[in-house]
């Protein structure tokens, strides 16, 4: 098997592993982990690690766990980059997280690790929030030191359960409808976008709209807005107009505006 094929297979295995772990997490409940109540150190550790806005710390632990799954001899605490974190995260792990609604960035582990291979207390002190970085180190230390494979598996499954649970929590944000007596600026903007993009009568409405907006802007000045109410069905070349709409000061054009709903090509610009 070529190196390229091996890399592709490794990244595919990384994606499959994370997808499987999240799938298992979806079938679990808090009652399946009686050893990790809210008063236990592991619960607090994963709260500091997972339930934060910063995405990278979650990503670095997922990457470390995947690396350990792919290679029994991999030690993320002392040689994090040995697992090729960029490749397995960006081409494997990232897709599994996104498919399951887990908040993450494109290069989470690299953004946090910052080319430092040893993940220890010294590394953690330079990260923000420091509590999350320390949680990364401590959780991986606990997982690495656990020789009982069954207990290690429970630790890993609990991590993915908390990860999945957090993803569900942040989805349940209700939007409060603002009670207003008139149309909000957002609603007006959406209506403007809608009828501009649908452009009935070709470009007539967009041209008329832009003209009205410009007139409103310059109504207290000596600037005149010209061309807004003229037909859009002729070209500026044939009609001898300097533009679709233009501004004039004392009869002299100062600013020219081309209003179009068509693709702007080089030829159109030359015309």
Short mmCIF file of C-alpha atoms in Angstrom, two decimals:
data_model
loop_
_atom_site.label_atom_id
_atom_site.label_comp_id
_atom_site.label_asym_id
_atom_site.label_seq_id
_atom_site.Cartn_x
_atom_site.Cartn_y
_atom_site.Cartn_z
CA UNK A 1 0.00 0.00 0.00
CA UNK A 2 1.37 3.44 -0.97
CA UNK A 3 1.95 6.19 1.59
CA UNK A 4 -0.98 8.13 0.14
CA UNK A 5 -3.28 5.13 0.49
CA UNK A 6 -2.10 4.56 4.06
CA UNK A 7 -2.77 8.19 4.96
CA UNK A 8 -6.23 8.07 3.41
CA UNK A 9 -7.03 4.86 5.27
CA UNK A 10 -5.74 6.28 8.56
CA UNK A 11 -7.87 9.40 8.22
CA UNK A 12 -10.87 7.27 7.33
CA UNK A 13 -10.27 5.12 10.42
CA UNK A 14 -10.04 8.27 12.56
CA UNK A 15 -13.38 9.50 11.23
CA UNK A 16 -15.01 6.10 11.75
CA UNK A 17 -13.72 5.85 15.32
CA UNK A 18 -15.11 9.24 16.34
CA UNK A 19 -18.39 8.59 14.55
CA UNK A 20 -18.73 5.26 16.37
CA UNK A 21 -17.93 6.80 19.75
CA UNK A 22 -20.48 9.57 19.28
CA UNK A 23 -23.01 6.98 18.13
CA UNK A 24 -22.47 5.05 21.36
CA UNK A 25 -22.74 8.29 23.36
CA UNK A 26 -26.17 8.94 21.85
CA UNK A 27 -27.45 5.71 23.38
CA UNK A 28 -26.17 6.54 26.87
CA UNK A 29 -27.56 8.49 29.80
CA UNK A 30 -26.08 9.90 32.98
CA UNK A 31 -27.20 6.75 34.78
CA UNK A 32 -24.82 4.68 32.66
CA UNK A 33 -21.88 6.38 34.38
CA UNK A 34 -22.57 6.03 38.13
CA UNK A 35 -18.90 6.54 38.95
CA UNK A 36 -18.90 10.09 37.56
CA UNK A 37 -21.44 12.08 39.55
CA UNK A 38 -21.32 15.87 39.75
CA UNK A 39 -19.19 15.68 42.89
CA UNK A 40 -16.41 13.61 41.30
CA UNK A 41 -13.13 15.09 39.98
CA UNK A 42 -13.72 13.61 36.50
CA UNK A 43 -17.08 15.37 36.18
CA UNK A 44 -15.52 18.72 37.12
CA UNK A 45 -12.54 18.09 34.86
CA UNK A 46 -14.70 17.46 31.80
CA UNK A 47 -16.91 20.43 32.61
CA UNK A 48 -13.83 22.68 32.51
CA UNK A 49 -12.68 20.99 29.31
CA UNK A 50 -15.90 20.71 27.31
CA UNK A 51 -18.43 23.31 28.44
CA UNK A 52 -16.53 26.36 27.20
CA UNK A 53 -16.62 28.60 24.13
CA UNK A 54 -13.04 27.78 23.12
CA UNK A 55 -13.25 24.85 20.69
CA UNK A 56 -9.61 23.79 20.50
CA UNK A 57 -9.34 22.02 23.83
CA UNK A 58 -12.12 19.58 22.97
CA UNK A 59 -10.46 18.98 19.62
CA UNK A 60 -7.04 18.29 21.07
CA UNK A 61 -8.42 15.59 23.41
CA UNK A 62 -10.43 13.96 20.61
CA UNK A 63 -7.29 13.94 18.46
CA UNK A 64 -5.21 12.45 21.28
CA UNK A 65 -7.77 9.69 21.89
CA UNK A 66 -7.92 8.91 18.18
CA UNK A 67 -4.11 8.76 18.05
CA UNK A 68 -4.10 6.30 20.94
CA UNK A 69 -6.73 4.20 19.17
CA UNK A 70 -4.71 4.09 15.94
CA UNK A 71 -1.40 3.36 17.66
CA UNK A 72 -1.15 1.63 21.05
CA UNK A 73 2.31 3.13 21.59
CA UNK A 74 1.25 6.71 20.92
CA UNK A 75 1.81 9.06 23.88
CA UNK A 76 -0.02 12.38 23.30
CA UNK A 77 1.40 13.94 26.45
CA UNK A 78 5.03 13.63 25.38
CA UNK A 79 4.84 13.54 21.58
CA UNK A 80 1.49 14.96 20.51
CA UNK A 81 2.52 15.60 16.87
CA UNK A 82 3.58 11.98 16.28
CA UNK A 83 0.01 11.09 15.28
CA UNK A 84 -0.01 13.66 12.43
CA UNK A 85 -2.78 15.68 14.10
CA UNK A 86 -3.40 18.06 11.18
CA UNK A 87 -4.12 15.26 8.76
CA UNK A 88 -6.26 13.04 11.00
CA UNK A 89 -8.24 16.00 12.33
CA UNK A 90 -8.84 18.01 9.16
CA UNK A 91 -9.36 14.99 6.90
CA UNK A 92 -11.07 12.66 9.34
CA UNK A 93 -12.13 13.76 12.82
CA UNK A 94 -13.54 17.12 11.70
CA UNK A 95 -16.12 15.47 9.43
CA UNK A 96 -17.32 13.13 12.18
CA UNK A 97 -17.74 16.03 14.61
CA UNK A 98 -19.57 18.21 12.08
CA UNK A 99 -21.88 15.40 11.03
CA UNK A 100 -22.98 15.06 14.64
CA UNK A 101 -23.31 18.75 15.47
CA UNK A 102 -20.26 18.90 17.76
CA UNK A 103 -18.89 22.48 17.80
CA UNK A 104 -15.39 22.55 16.34
CA UNK A 105 -13.05 24.55 14.14
CA UNK A 106 -11.15 23.34 11.07
CA UNK A 107 -7.76 23.01 12.82
CA UNK A 108 -8.61 22.82 16.53
CA UNK A 109 -5.66 20.79 17.85
CA UNK A 110 -3.08 22.81 15.96
CA UNK A 111 -4.55 26.13 17.08
CA UNK A 112 -4.19 25.01 20.69
CA UNK A 113 -1.00 22.94 20.65
CA UNK A 114 0.97 25.69 18.85
CA UNK A 115 3.72 23.30 17.65
CA UNK A 116 4.46 22.18 21.21
CA UNK A 117 4.71 18.40 21.36
CA UNK A 118 4.71 18.04 25.14
CA UNK A 119 1.33 18.67 26.73
CA UNK A 120 2.07 19.39 30.38
CA UNK A 121 1.48 22.02 33.06
CA UNK A 122 4.01 24.38 31.46
CA UNK A 123 2.13 24.23 28.16
CA UNK A 124 -1.21 24.70 29.94
CA UNK A 125 -0.09 27.89 31.70
CA UNK A 126 0.23 29.67 28.38
CA UNK A 127 -3.24 28.81 27.15
CA UNK A 128 -6.56 30.62 27.62
CA UNK A 129 -8.63 29.58 29.44
CA UNK A 130 -5.96 27.96 31.56
CA UNK A 131 -8.51 25.81 33.40
CA UNK A 132 -9.43 24.11 30.11
CA UNK A 133 -5.80 23.51 29.19
CA UNK A 134 -5.08 22.04 32.62
CA UNK A 135 -8.13 19.81 32.21
CA UNK A 136 -6.70 18.53 28.91
CA UNK A 137 -3.45 17.55 30.60
CA UNK A 138 -5.06 15.99 33.67
CA UNK A 139 -7.69 14.03 31.74
CA UNK A 140 -5.14 12.59 29.31
CA UNK A 141 -2.87 11.73 32.24
CA UNK A 142 -5.72 9.82 33.89
CA UNK A 143 -6.54 7.95 30.68
CA UNK A 144 -2.88 7.08 30.02
CA UNK A 145 -2.28 5.85 33.56
CA UNK A 146 -5.35 3.62 33.60
CA UNK A 147 -4.01 0.11 32.94
CA UNK A 148 -7.40 -1.55 33.25
CA UNK A 149 -8.62 -1.45 29.64
CA UNK A 150 -12.27 -1.70 30.68
CA UNK A 151 -11.96 1.31 33.01
CA UNK A 152 -10.04 3.23 30.34
CA UNK A 153 -12.82 2.54 27.86
CA UNK A 154 -15.40 3.85 30.34
CA UNK A 155 -13.37 7.07 30.75
CA UNK A 156 -13.23 7.55 26.99
CA UNK A 157 -16.92 6.74 26.53
CA UNK A 158 -17.79 9.20 29.28
CA UNK A 159 -15.77 11.92 27.53
CA UNK A 160 -17.71 11.40 24.29
CA UNK A 161 -20.98 11.25 26.23
CA UNK A 162 -20.25 14.63 27.81
CA UNK A 163 -19.20 15.98 24.41
CA UNK A 164 -22.47 14.84 22.85
CA UNK A 165 -24.51 16.09 25.80
CA UNK A 166 -22.91 19.55 25.55
CA UNK A 167 -23.65 19.70 21.82
CA UNK A 168 -27.31 19.02 22.58
CA UNK A 169 -27.40 21.66 25.33
CA UNK A 170 -26.17 24.47 23.11
CA UNK A 171 -28.76 23.62 20.46
CA UNK A 172 -31.65 24.31 22.83
CA UNK A 173 -31.42 28.09 22.79
CA UNK A 174 -34.83 29.71 22.34
CA UNK A 175 -35.10 32.96 20.43
CA UNK A 176 -37.18 35.68 22.08
CA UNK A 177 -39.50 37.48 19.68
CA UNK A 178 -39.24 41.21 20.14
CA UNK A 179 -42.60 42.95 20.44
CA UNK A 180 -42.44 46.01 18.20
CA UNK A 181 -45.18 48.31 16.96
CA UNK A 182 -43.55 48.78 13.59
CA UNK A 183 -41.37 46.75 11.25
CA UNK A 184 -37.89 46.07 12.56
CA UNK A 185 -34.87 47.13 10.52
CA UNK A 186 -34.04 43.45 9.99
CA UNK A 187 -37.50 42.73 8.58
CA UNK A 188 -37.33 45.75 6.29
CA UNK A 189 -33.88 44.67 5.14
CA UNK A 190 -35.10 41.15 4.41
CA UNK A 191 -38.00 42.50 2.36
CA UNK A 192 -35.66 44.76 0.40
CA UNK A 193 -33.36 41.82 -0.32
CA UNK A 194 -36.26 39.62 -1.39
CA UNK A 195 -37.83 41.91 -3.94
CA UNK A 196 -34.45 43.11 -5.18
CA UNK A 197 -33.20 39.59 -5.85
CA UNK A 198 -36.44 38.48 -7.45
CA UNK A 199 -36.27 41.61 -9.63
CA UNK A 200 -39.69 41.70 -11.30
CA UNK A 201 -39.61 43.85 -14.42
CA UNK A 202 -35.95 42.89 -14.90
CA UNK A 203 -33.73 45.46 -13.17
CA UNK A 204 -36.37 48.18 -12.92
CA UNK A 205 -37.12 47.75 -9.22
CA UNK A 206 -33.49 47.53 -8.06
CA UNK A 207 -32.66 50.65 -10.07
CA UNK A 208 -35.68 52.51 -8.68
CA UNK A 209 -34.85 51.39 -5.14
CA UNK A 210 -31.23 52.53 -5.32
CA UNK A 211 -32.39 55.83 -6.73
CA UNK A 212 -34.79 56.40 -3.81
CA UNK A 213 -32.10 55.50 -1.29
CA UNK A 214 -29.63 57.91 -2.86
CA UNK A 215 -32.25 60.66 -2.96
CA UNK A 216 -32.86 60.13 0.74
CA UNK A 217 -29.14 60.34 1.49
CA UNK A 218 -28.59 63.55 -0.47
CA UNK A 219 -31.94 65.28 0.09
CA UNK A 220 -30.38 67.97 2.32
CA UNK A 221 -27.56 68.75 -0.13
CA UNK A 222 -27.05 70.36 -3.53
CA UNK A 223 -26.45 66.94 -5.10
CA UNK A 224 -29.01 65.71 -7.63
CA UNK A 225 -29.79 62.03 -8.25
CA UNK A 226 -30.44 61.41 -11.95
CA UNK A 227 -31.60 58.39 -13.96
CA UNK A 228 -33.51 56.46 -11.35
CA UNK A 229 -36.89 56.72 -13.01
CA UNK A 230 -35.70 56.05 -16.55
CA UNK A 231 -36.24 52.75 -18.35
CA UNK A 232 -33.74 49.96 -17.77
CA UNK A 233 -34.51 48.24 -21.06
CA UNK A 234 -32.13 50.31 -23.11
CA UNK A 235 -28.35 50.24 -22.74
CA UNK A 236 -26.35 53.17 -21.49
CA UNK A 237 -24.38 53.05 -24.73
CA UNK A 238 -27.41 53.45 -27.01
CA UNK A 239 -29.20 55.94 -24.76
CA UNK A 240 -26.03 58.03 -24.27
CA UNK A 241 -26.57 57.91 -20.50
CA UNK A 242 -23.35 58.10 -18.47
CA UNK A 243 -24.71 55.34 -16.16
CA UNK A 244 -27.94 53.81 -14.85
CA UNK A 245 -27.95 56.34 -12.02
CA UNK A 246 -25.57 59.18 -11.40
CA UNK A 247 -25.03 62.12 -9.09
CA UNK A 248 -24.73 65.65 -10.37
CA UNK A 249 -23.50 68.87 -8.84
CA UNK A 250 -24.37 72.01 -10.75
CA UNK A 251 -25.12 69.91 -13.85
CA UNK A 252 -21.83 68.02 -13.76
CA UNK A 253 -21.85 64.22 -13.17
CA UNK A 254 -19.73 63.28 -10.15
CA UNK A 255 -20.55 59.65 -9.27
CA UNK A 256 -21.76 56.94 -11.66
CA UNK A 257 -23.70 53.82 -10.59
CA UNK A 258 -24.31 50.70 -12.68
CA UNK A 259 -27.33 48.78 -11.32
CA UNK A 260 -27.58 45.24 -12.64
CA UNK A 261 -29.00 41.84 -11.80
CA UNK A 262 -26.85 40.19 -14.45
CA UNK A 263 -23.33 38.83 -14.20
CA UNK A 264 -20.76 41.62 -14.35
CA UNK A 265 -18.33 40.55 -17.07
CA UNK A 266 -15.20 42.31 -18.30
CA UNK A 267 -17.00 43.22 -21.52
CA UNK A 268 -19.85 44.77 -19.52
CA UNK A 269 -17.34 46.85 -17.58
CA UNK A 270 -15.61 47.90 -20.80
CA UNK A 271 -18.96 48.99 -22.25
#
